[in-house]
Amino acid sequence: MSFALHYLGDGYSTDAKLMGRQAVGKSLFRAIARRWSDGEVFGFGRGVSRAMMDQLQQEGFAGRLVWREQGSTAPPPGFPGSVYHPGPIPLAMAHDRNREGPGAYSLFGVTHTLSSLGAMDSIGDLAGAPFQPWDALICTSTAAVTLVRSLMAERRAWLAEHYGATRFSEIELPVIPLGVDVASLARPASEIEAARRDLGLAPGDVAFLFAGRLSFHAKANPAPLYQALERAAAGRRLVCIEAGQFHNEAIAESYRDAQSALAPSVRFLHAKGGDAGDYRRAWCAADVFVSISDNIQETFGITPVEAMASGLPVLVSDWNGYRDTVREGLDGFRIPMIGAPEGGAIDLALRHALQMDTYDRYIGQFSMATAADLEVLSRRIGELADSPDQRARMGASGRARALAEFDWPVILHRYQALAGELGRLRSSATGGQIPWPLRPDPSRLFGHFPTRRLAPDWIVSAPSGREAALEDLLRLRMTTYVLDPVRLPPEMIRDLHRLAQAGPRTVSDLMAAAGGGGRPRLRALMWLAKLGLADLKPPA
């Protein structure tokens, strides 16, 4: 493994939230645990090594986790020089790395949604310092890389205009799609037969499946699909299965109302996204996967790739990442989309930026200014409904493509190659530590607040017989809330107190007797002084 994972539980788990970013992160984590199942996996973060190991073992990992605590200056032997973050790289991570030295290691992240204010701000941050040419942002589609380059160019032009900036770091922007576990998505004939029987599907029924978040304003508005299904339903027995979760009952009711009003000739089924059995049955029972995405929060779209891996033909909108994954006429069909003219929605963006509208309202309003070609959509639904041979041919084509291009072992190989390329670029790094601007040491920034500051030649002494008082103070919440195994261990306070009782000595001598100075020991000394267990005097 040539890179380390920046471990954030939310980035690799669906326990707290079931959305695309978390689902993909969980899938990546599982793929890593299996790829290096009895070898070494590398983790990077703050105080969560146990949690990472627990999750690895849940995925069957039987190897060794090599951990590096974020902020440390000495990596463990053999630790790789690249760190993967499950999203755009946070500014703070680059500043933290640069304190050690800009060439200490590379950072690479990955795009997910790029339409939120936070996401756009994070992309703008990548346009210059503190990022380095050996950092990277994986763009999951050509649509994503185009958008990223546009935002970065706008940010650089603004900095040049207002600050006269001329030097900008160019990070790597490789296009690497998200991965899926192709083997786990196979649909055996026995499962297909059982699922269709359980859902009451007759041999002549053709089931179109949409899977994902059921949100008309934040994912895909189903009204055009319902209308197209109704147009194609004449003389055909069409079923629409929607597999996913509704955010609330009001949204669920809005779906049911639209189904009755727009597609009375179509049978609708709902499979709960949070129920693994229901969700799996929906996939196994389907004949065609359909996703007419119209929302700018989408930049890749993992479900069409999952459908291809499942051997289903796909019917999707010609929209962002979908046009990278689904080959027209081979794996399925892409439906033409019409968008608003340039300049037609700046008011929506400004209302959101000024917090007059929520993010959901912003993207929902813009999605209603995007239209699918209903005539083409209806025609394609009819073609696929009428031709089992075409469905089988497209499904087989899509599965072969998923194995060759989107299976996790293929994607991990590309991640490995990227880490190697970043290492080659990093070999040219020069320069020493770079302070983090506006995040200085508070003992320096606020050093003019106290009357005086402790210095190495100050004299430390401690009255004897205060061990019981120390233990009492180590039990009080108002004095122990700062204790920490790394930043201020209680044993360090006890050891320093014992040494200080041995007789007056300078701060530097006391630190040497304790095993060396350092921030935690200095804080331990100040803790003792604050609570009357040590006396600090300047030299005479």
Coordinates of C-alpha atoms in Angstrom, one line a residue:
M1 CA 0.0 0.0 0.0
S2 CA 1.6 3.2 -1.2
F3 CA -0.7 5.7 0.6
A4 CA -2.3 6.2 4.0
L5 CA -5.9 6.8 4.8
H6 CA -6.8 9.9 6.7
Y7 CA -9.3 8.2 9.0
L8 CA -12.5 10.0 9.7
G9 CA -15.4 7.8 10.8
D10 CA -18.0 9.8 8.9
G11 CA -15.9 9.4 5.7
Y12 CA -15.9 5.6 5.7
S13 CA -19.2 4.7 7.4
T14 CA -22.9 4.9 6.7
D15 CA -23.9 4.5 10.4
A16 CA -24.6 8.2 11.0
K17 CA -25.7 9.2 7.5
L18 CA -26.6 7.2 4.4
M19 CA -25.6 9.4 1.4
G20 CA -23.4 8.8 -1.6
R21 CA -20.2 10.2 -0.1
Q22 CA -20.5 7.9 2.9
A23 CA -21.5 4.9 0.9
V24 CA -18.6 5.3 -1.5
G25 CA -16.2 5.8 1.5
K26 CA -17.4 2.6 3.1
S27 CA -17.0 0.7 -0.1
L28 CA -13.4 2.0 -0.5
F29 CA -12.6 1.1 3.1
R30 CA -13.9 -2.5 2.5
A31 CA -11.9 -2.8 -0.7
I32 CA -8.7 -1.7 1.1
A33 CA -9.3 -4.2 4.0
R34 CA -9.7 -7.0 1.4
R35 CA -6.9 -5.9 -0.9
W36 CA -4.3 -5.9 1.9
S37 CA -6.2 -8.4 4.1
D38 CA -3.1 -9.9 5.7
G39 CA -0.6 -7.2 5.0
E40 CA -0.1 -3.6 6.2
V41 CA -2.6 -0.8 6.0
F42 CA -1.6 2.7 6.9
G43 CA -3.7 5.1 8.9
F44 CA -3.4 8.8 9.6
G45 CA -5.4 10.9 12.0
R46 CA -5.8 12.1 15.6
G47 CA -6.5 9.6 18.3
V48 CA -8.7 7.2 16.3
S49 CA -6.3 4.3 15.5
R50 CA -8.4 1.9 17.6
A51 CA -11.6 2.9 15.7
M52 CA -9.9 2.4 12.4
M53 CA -8.6 -1.1 13.4
D54 CA -12.0 -2.1 14.7
Q55 CA -13.6 -1.2 11.4
L56 CA -10.8 -2.9 9.4
Q57 CA -11.4 -6.1 11.4
Q58 CA -15.1 -5.9 10.8
E59 CA -14.3 -6.1 7.1
G60 CA -12.2 -9.3 7.7
F61 CA -8.8 -7.6 7.9
A62 CA -6.2 -9.8 9.7
G63 CA -3.1 -7.8 9.0
R64 CA -1.3 -4.9 10.8
L65 CA -2.4 -1.3 11.0
V66 CA 0.6 1.2 10.9
W67 CA -0.6 4.4 12.4
R68 CA 0.8 8.0 12.2
E69 CA -0.7 10.5 14.6
Q70 CA -1.5 13.7 12.7
G71 CA 0.8 16.5 13.9
S72 CA 3.7 14.2 14.7
T73 CA 7.0 15.0 13.0
A74 CA 8.5 11.5 12.8
P75 CA 6.5 9.0 10.7
P76 CA 6.8 5.3 11.6
P77 CA 9.4 3.3 9.6
G78 CA 8.1 2.5 6.1
F79 CA 5.1 4.9 6.4
P80 CA 4.1 6.0 2.8
G81 CA 4.6 9.6 1.7
S82 CA 1.0 10.2 0.5
V83 CA -2.2 10.6 2.6
Y84 CA -5.7 10.2 1.1
H85 CA -8.5 12.3 2.5
P86 CA -12.2 11.3 1.7
G87 CA -13.1 14.6 0.1
P88 CA -11.5 17.9 -1.1
I89 CA -8.3 18.4 1.0
P90 CA -9.0 20.7 4.0
L91 CA -6.9 23.9 4.1
A92 CA -5.9 23.0 7.7
M93 CA -4.4 19.7 6.6
A94 CA -2.0 21.5 4.2
H95 CA -1.0 24.1 6.8
D96 CA -0.4 21.4 9.3
R97 CA 1.8 19.5 6.9
N98 CA 3.7 22.7 6.0
R99 CA 4.7 23.3 9.6
E100 CA 6.7 20.1 9.3
G101 CA 7.9 21.1 5.8
P102 CA 5.9 21.3 2.5
G103 CA 7.8 18.2 1.2
A104 CA 7.1 16.1 4.3
Y105 CA 4.3 14.2 2.5
S106 CA 1.6 14.6 -0.2
L107 CA -2.1 15.1 0.3
F108 CA -4.7 13.9 -2.1
G109 CA -8.5 14.0 -1.9
V110 CA -11.5 13.3 -4.1
T111 CA -14.5 15.2 -5.4
H112 CA -18.0 14.5 -4.4
T113 CA -20.7 17.1 -4.7
L114 CA -19.3 20.5 -5.8
S115 CA -22.4 22.7 -5.7
S116 CA -22.5 23.6 -2.0
L117 CA -20.9 26.8 -0.7
G118 CA -18.5 24.8 1.4
A119 CA -17.4 22.6 -1.5
M120 CA -16.9 25.5 -3.8
D121 CA -14.9 27.4 -1.1
S122 CA -12.7 24.3 -0.6
I123 CA -12.0 24.1 -4.4
G124 CA -11.1 27.8 -4.4
D125 CA -8.7 27.2 -1.6
L126 CA -6.8 24.7 -3.7
A127 CA -5.8 27.5 -6.2
G128 CA -2.7 28.5 -4.3
A129 CA -0.8 28.2 -1.0
P130 CA -0.6 26.2 1.2
F131 CA -1.0 23.5 -1.4
Q132 CA 1.9 22.1 -3.3
P133 CA 2.5 20.7 -6.8
W134 CA 2.8 17.2 -5.2
D135 CA -0.8 17.4 -3.8
A136 CA -3.8 16.2 -5.8
L137 CA -7.5 16.3 -6.1
I138 CA -9.0 13.2 -7.8
C139 CA -11.9 14.4 -10.0
T140 CA -14.4 11.6 -10.5
S141 CA -15.5 12.7 -13.9
T142 CA -14.7 15.0 -16.8
A143 CA -17.6 17.2 -15.7
A144 CA -16.0 17.5 -12.2
V145 CA -12.5 18.4 -13.5
T146 CA -14.0 21.0 -15.8
L147 CA -15.9 22.6 -12.9
V148 CA -12.8 22.4 -10.6
R149 CA -10.6 24.1 -13.1
S150 CA -13.2 26.8 -13.6
L151 CA -13.5 27.6 -9.9
M152 CA -9.8 27.6 -9.4
A153 CA -9.3 29.9 -12.4
E154 CA -11.9 32.3 -11.0
R155 CA -10.2 32.4 -7.6
R156 CA -6.7 33.0 -9.1
A157 CA -8.1 35.8 -11.3
W158 CA -9.7 37.4 -8.3
L159 CA -6.4 37.2 -6.3
A160 CA -4.4 38.6 -9.1
E161 CA -6.8 41.5 -9.6
H162 CA -7.1 42.5 -5.9
Y163 CA -3.7 41.5 -4.5
G164 CA -1.5 41.4 -7.5
A165 CA -0.8 37.7 -6.9
T166 CA 1.3 36.1 -9.7
R167 CA 2.5 32.8 -8.2
F168 CA 0.1 29.9 -7.8
S169 CA 0.7 26.2 -7.0
E170 CA -0.8 23.8 -9.7
I171 CA -1.9 20.7 -8.0
E172 CA -2.5 17.5 -9.9
L173 CA -6.1 16.9 -11.1
P174 CA -6.4 13.3 -12.3
V175 CA -9.7 12.0 -13.5
I176 CA -10.3 8.6 -11.7
P177 CA -13.9 7.3 -11.3
L178 CA -15.3 6.0 -8.1
G179 CA -15.2 2.2 -7.7
V180 CA -17.7 -0.5 -6.9
D181 CA -17.5 -4.1 -5.7
V182 CA -18.5 -5.8 -8.9
A183 CA -18.6 -9.3 -7.5
S184 CA -21.0 -8.5 -4.8
L185 CA -23.4 -6.9 -7.2
A186 CA -23.9 -10.0 -9.4
R187 CA -27.5 -11.2 -9.7
P188 CA -27.8 -15.0 -9.9
A189 CA -30.8 -16.2 -11.8
S190 CA -32.2 -17.9 -8.7
E191 CA -32.3 -14.6 -6.9
I192 CA -33.9 -12.8 -9.8
E193 CA -36.6 -15.4 -9.9
A194 CA -37.2 -15.3 -6.2
A195 CA -37.2 -11.5 -6.1
R196 CA -39.7 -11.1 -8.9
R197 CA -42.0 -13.7 -7.2
D198 CA -41.8 -11.9 -3.8
L199 CA -42.7 -8.6 -5.5
G200 CA -45.6 -10.1 -7.4
L201 CA -44.1 -9.5 -10.9
A202 CA -45.6 -11.5 -13.7
P203 CA -43.5 -12.8 -16.7
G204 CA -44.8 -10.0 -18.9
D205 CA -44.1 -7.2 -16.4
V206 CA -41.1 -5.0 -17.2
A207 CA -39.6 -3.4 -14.1
F208 CA -37.7 0.0 -14.2
L209 CA -35.6 0.6 -11.1
F210 CA -34.5 3.9 -9.6
A211 CA -32.2 3.4 -6.6
G212 CA -30.8 6.2 -4.4
R213 CA -32.0 9.0 -2.3
L214 CA -35.7 9.7 -2.9
S215 CA -35.6 13.5 -3.0
F216 CA -37.3 15.4 -5.9
H217 CA -35.5 18.6 -5.0
A218 CA -32.0 17.3 -4.1
K219 CA -31.4 14.2 -6.3
A220 CA -33.7 13.7 -9.3
N221 CA -37.2 15.0 -9.9
P222 CA -39.2 11.9 -11.0
A223 CA -42.0 13.8 -12.6
P224 CA -40.5 13.6 -16.2
L225 CA -39.9 9.9 -15.7
Y226 CA -43.5 9.3 -14.5
Q227 CA -44.8 11.2 -17.6
A228 CA -42.6 9.2 -19.9
L229 CA -43.6 5.9 -18.3
E230 CA -47.2 6.8 -18.7
R231 CA -46.7 7.6 -22.4
A232 CA -44.9 4.3 -23.0
A233 CA -47.4 2.3 -20.9
A234 CA -50.0 1.9 -23.7
G235 CA -50.0 -1.8 -24.5
R236 CA -47.3 -2.6 -22.0
R237 CA -47.2 -3.7 -18.4
L238 CA -44.7 -1.3 -16.8
V239 CA -43.6 -1.3 -13.2
C240 CA -41.5 1.4 -11.5
I241 CA -39.5 0.3 -8.4
E242 CA -38.1 3.1 -6.3
A243 CA -35.5 1.9 -3.8
G244 CA -34.3 4.3 -1.3
Q245 CA -35.1 6.5 1.7
F246 CA -37.5 9.4 2.0
H247 CA -36.3 12.3 4.2
N248 CA -39.8 12.6 5.8
E249 CA -43.4 11.5 5.3
A250 CA -44.3 14.7 3.5
I251 CA -41.8 13.9 0.7
A252 CA -43.1 10.4 0.5
E253 CA -46.6 11.6 0.2
S254 CA -45.6 14.0 -2.6
Y255 CA -44.2 11.0 -4.5
R256 CA -47.4 9.1 -4.1
D257 CA -49.5 12.1 -5.3
A258 CA -47.4 12.5 -8.4
Q259 CA -47.6 8.8 -9.3
S260 CA -51.4 8.9 -9.1
A261 CA -51.6 12.1 -11.1
L262 CA -48.9 11.5 -13.8
A263 CA -48.7 7.8 -14.3
P264 CA -52.0 6.1 -13.4
S265 CA -51.3 3.2 -15.8
V266 CA -48.0 2.3 -14.1
R267 CA -47.6 0.1 -11.1
F268 CA -45.3 1.5 -8.4
L269 CA -43.4 -0.3 -5.7
H270 CA -41.2 1.1 -3.0
A271 CA -38.2 -0.7 -1.4
K272 CA -36.8 0.7 1.8
G273 CA -33.2 1.9 1.3
G274 CA -32.4 1.2 4.9
D275 CA -33.5 -2.5 4.7
A276 CA -30.8 -4.5 3.1
G277 CA -33.2 -7.3 2.1
D278 CA -35.7 -5.0 0.5
Y279 CA -33.0 -3.1 -1.3
R280 CA -31.4 -6.2 -2.7
R281 CA -34.8 -7.6 -3.8
A282 CA -35.5 -4.4 -5.8
W283 CA -32.2 -4.7 -7.7
C284 CA -32.7 -8.4 -8.4
A285 CA -36.3 -7.9 -9.6
A286 CA -35.4 -5.1 -12.0
D287 CA -35.2 -5.3 -15.8
V288 CA -33.8 -1.8 -16.5
F289 CA -32.1 0.7 -14.3
V290 CA -33.2 4.3 -14.8
S291 CA -31.9 7.6 -13.3
I292 CA -32.9 10.9 -15.0
S293 CA -30.7 13.0 -12.7
D294 CA -31.2 16.8 -13.1
N295 CA -29.5 18.1 -10.0
I296 CA -26.2 20.0 -9.8
Q297 CA -25.3 18.2 -6.5
E298 CA -24.5 15.2 -8.7
T299 CA -21.0 15.0 -10.2
F300 CA -20.4 11.3 -10.8
G301 CA -23.4 9.1 -9.9
I302 CA -22.4 5.7 -8.5
T303 CA -25.8 3.9 -8.9
P304 CA -25.6 3.6 -12.8
V305 CA -22.2 2.0 -12.3
E306 CA -23.7 -0.4 -9.7
A307 CA -26.4 -1.2 -12.2
M308 CA -23.9 -2.0 -14.9
A309 CA -22.0 -4.2 -12.4
S310 CA -25.4 -5.9 -11.8
G311 CA -25.8 -6.7 -15.5
L312 CA -28.7 -4.2 -15.9
P313 CA -29.1 -2.0 -19.0
V314 CA -29.1 1.6 -17.9
L315 CA -31.3 4.5 -19.0
V316 CA -29.9 7.8 -17.7
S317 CA -29.9 11.5 -18.3
D318 CA -27.0 12.9 -20.4
W319 CA -25.7 14.6 -17.2
N320 CA -22.3 15.2 -15.7
G321 CA -20.5 11.9 -14.7
Y322 CA -23.2 9.8 -16.3
R323 CA -21.8 10.6 -19.7
D324 CA -18.4 9.2 -18.6
T325 CA -19.7 5.9 -17.4
V326 CA -22.6 5.0 -19.7
R327 CA -21.8 4.4 -23.3
E328 CA -24.7 5.4 -25.6
G329 CA -26.2 2.4 -27.3
L330 CA -23.8 -0.1 -25.7
D331 CA -24.5 -0.1 -21.9
G332 CA -27.8 1.7 -22.3
F333 CA -29.1 5.1 -23.4
R334 CA -28.4 8.7 -22.3
I335 CA -31.4 11.1 -22.6
P336 CA -30.6 14.6 -23.9
M337 CA -31.0 17.4 -21.3
I338 CA -31.7 21.1 -21.8
G339 CA -30.3 23.6 -19.3
A340 CA -31.0 27.3 -18.6
P341 CA -29.0 29.9 -20.6
E342 CA -25.9 31.4 -19.0
G343 CA -26.9 34.3 -16.7
G344 CA -30.3 32.8 -16.0
A345 CA -29.9 31.8 -12.4
I346 CA -27.4 34.3 -10.7
D347 CA -30.3 35.4 -8.5
L348 CA -30.7 31.9 -7.1
A349 CA -27.0 31.7 -6.3
L350 CA -26.9 35.1 -4.6
R351 CA -30.0 34.3 -2.5
H352 CA -28.2 31.1 -1.3
A353 CA -24.9 32.8 -0.7
L354 CA -26.6 35.5 1.4
Q355 CA -28.5 32.8 3.4
M356 CA -31.9 33.9 2.1
D357 CA -32.5 30.4 0.7
T358 CA -31.3 27.1 2.0
Y359 CA -29.0 24.9 0.0
D360 CA -31.8 22.4 -0.7
R361 CA -34.1 25.2 -2.0
Y362 CA -31.2 26.6 -4.2
I363 CA -30.5 23.3 -5.9
G364 CA -34.1 22.4 -6.1
Q365 CA -35.0 25.6 -7.8
F366 CA -32.2 25.2 -10.3
S367 CA -33.2 21.6 -11.1
M368 CA -36.6 22.9 -12.2
A369 CA -34.8 24.9 -14.8
T370 CA -33.4 21.7 -16.4
A371 CA -35.5 19.6 -18.8
A372 CA -35.2 16.1 -20.1
D373 CA -36.3 15.3 -23.7
L374 CA -39.5 13.5 -22.9
E375 CA -40.1 12.2 -26.4
V376 CA -36.7 10.5 -26.5
L377 CA -37.1 9.2 -22.9
S378 CA -40.6 7.7 -23.7
R379 CA -39.2 6.1 -26.9
R380 CA -36.2 4.5 -25.1
I381 CA -38.5 3.2 -22.4
G382 CA -40.6 1.5 -25.0
E383 CA -37.6 0.1 -26.9
L384 CA -36.2 -1.5 -23.7
A385 CA -39.5 -2.8 -22.6
D386 CA -40.1 -4.5 -25.9
S387 CA -36.7 -6.1 -26.4
P388 CA -35.4 -8.7 -23.8
D389 CA -32.5 -9.4 -26.2
Q390 CA -31.4 -5.8 -26.2
R391 CA -31.7 -5.6 -22.4
A392 CA -29.5 -8.7 -22.1
R393 CA -27.0 -7.4 -24.6
M394 CA -26.7 -4.0 -22.9
G395 CA -26.6 -5.6 -19.5
A396 CA -23.7 -7.9 -20.5
S397 CA -21.8 -5.0 -22.1
G398 CA -22.2 -2.8 -18.9
R399 CA -21.0 -5.6 -16.6
A400 CA -17.9 -6.2 -18.7
R401 CA -17.2 -2.4 -18.6
A402 CA -17.7 -2.3 -14.8
L403 CA -15.2 -5.2 -14.4
A404 CA -12.6 -3.5 -16.6
E405 CA -13.0 0.1 -15.5
F406 CA -14.8 0.5 -12.2
D407 CA -14.0 -2.6 -10.0
W408 CA -12.2 -1.5 -6.8
P409 CA -9.0 -3.4 -7.6
V410 CA -8.7 -1.4 -10.8
I411 CA -9.4 1.9 -9.0
L412 CA -7.0 1.1 -6.2
H413 CA -4.3 0.4 -8.8
R414 CA -4.8 3.9 -10.1
Y415 CA -4.7 5.3 -6.6
Q416 CA -1.4 3.5 -6.1
A417 CA 0.0 4.9 -9.4
L418 CA -1.1 8.4 -8.4
A419 CA 0.7 8.1 -5.0
G420 CA 3.8 7.1 -6.9
E421 CA 3.6 10.1 -9.2
L422 CA 3.1 12.4 -6.3
G423 CA 6.2 10.9 -4.7
R424 CA 8.2 11.6 -7.9
L425 CA 7.0 15.3 -7.8
R426 CA 7.7 15.6 -4.1
S427 CA 11.3 14.6 -4.6
S428 CA 11.9 18.1 -6.0
A429 CA 10.6 19.8 -2.8
T430 CA 12.8 22.4 -1.3
G431 CA 12.5 24.8 1.7
G432 CA 11.9 24.3 5.4
Q433 CA 9.0 24.7 7.7
I434 CA 6.3 27.2 6.8
P435 CA 4.4 28.7 9.8
W436 CA 0.6 28.6 9.7
P437 CA -0.5 32.2 9.3
L438 CA -3.1 33.4 11.7
R439 CA -2.7 30.3 13.8
P440 CA 0.4 31.1 15.8
D441 CA 1.5 29.8 19.2
P442 CA -0.8 31.5 21.7
S443 CA 2.1 31.8 24.2
R444 CA 3.7 34.1 21.6
L445 CA 0.7 35.9 20.3
F446 CA -0.6 36.6 23.8
G447 CA 2.8 36.8 25.4
H448 CA 2.3 40.5 26.3
F449 CA -0.7 39.7 28.4
P450 CA 1.0 38.5 31.6
T451 CA 3.4 40.5 33.7
R452 CA 6.3 38.1 32.9
R453 CA 6.9 34.8 31.1
L454 CA 8.7 31.7 32.4
A455 CA 12.3 31.3 31.2
P456 CA 14.9 28.5 31.4
D457 CA 16.9 30.2 34.2
W458 CA 13.9 30.6 36.5
I459 CA 14.1 28.7 39.9
V460 CA 11.6 26.0 40.6
S461 CA 10.9 24.7 44.1
A462 CA 8.0 22.7 45.7
P463 CA 7.1 22.3 49.4
S464 CA 7.2 18.8 50.6
G465 CA 4.3 16.8 52.0
R466 CA 1.8 17.9 49.4
E467 CA 1.3 14.6 47.7
A468 CA -2.2 14.2 49.1
A469 CA -3.1 17.7 47.9
L470 CA -1.9 16.8 44.5
E471 CA -4.1 13.7 44.4
D472 CA -7.1 15.8 45.5
L473 CA -6.5 18.3 42.7
L474 CA -6.2 15.4 40.2
R475 CA -9.7 14.5 41.0
L476 CA -11.4 17.8 40.5
R477 CA -13.1 18.4 37.1
M478 CA -12.1 22.1 37.0
T479 CA -8.4 21.2 37.2
T480 CA -8.3 18.0 35.3
Y481 CA -10.3 18.8 32.2
V482 CA -7.0 19.6 30.4
L483 CA -5.5 16.2 31.1
D484 CA -4.7 14.1 28.1
P485 CA -2.5 11.0 27.4
V486 CA -0.4 13.0 24.9
R487 CA -0.8 16.7 25.6
L488 CA -0.8 16.6 29.4
P489 CA -0.6 13.1 31.1
P490 CA -1.3 13.0 34.8
E491 CA 1.8 10.8 35.4
M492 CA 3.9 13.5 34.0
I493 CA 2.5 16.0 36.5
R494 CA 3.2 13.5 39.4
D495 CA 6.8 12.9 38.2
L496 CA 7.6 16.6 37.8
H497 CA 6.1 17.3 41.3
R498 CA 8.3 14.7 42.8
L499 CA 11.4 16.1 41.1
A500 CA 10.6 19.6 42.1
Q501 CA 10.3 18.6 45.8
A502 CA 13.9 17.4 45.7
G503 CA 15.2 20.9 46.0
P504 CA 15.4 24.3 44.2
R505 CA 16.7 24.1 40.6
T506 CA 16.4 25.9 37.3
V507 CA 13.7 25.2 34.9
S508 CA 16.2 23.8 32.4
D509 CA 17.8 21.5 35.1
L510 CA 14.4 20.3 36.1
M511 CA 13.4 19.5 32.5
A512 CA 16.7 17.7 32.0
A513 CA 16.1 15.6 35.2
A514 CA 12.6 14.7 33.9
G515 CA 13.9 13.4 30.6
G516 CA 14.0 16.5 28.5
G517 CA 11.9 19.6 27.9
G518 CA 8.9 19.9 25.7
R519 CA 5.5 21.5 25.6
P520 CA 3.7 18.9 27.7
R521 CA 6.2 19.1 30.5
L522 CA 6.2 22.9 30.5
R523 CA 2.4 22.8 30.7
A524 CA 2.7 20.3 33.6
L525 CA 5.0 22.7 35.4
M526 CA 2.6 25.6 34.9
W527 CA -0.3 23.4 36.1
L528 CA 1.6 22.8 39.4
A529 CA 2.4 26.4 39.7
K530 CA -1.2 27.5 39.0
L531 CA -2.4 25.3 41.9
G532 CA 0.2 26.2 44.4
L533 CA 2.1 23.0 44.2
A534 CA 5.3 24.6 42.8
D535 CA 6.9 28.0 43.2
L536 CA 8.4 29.8 40.2
K537 CA 10.9 32.6 40.8
P538 CA 13.0 34.6 38.4
P539 CA 16.8 34.6 39.0
A540 CA 18.1 37.1 41.6

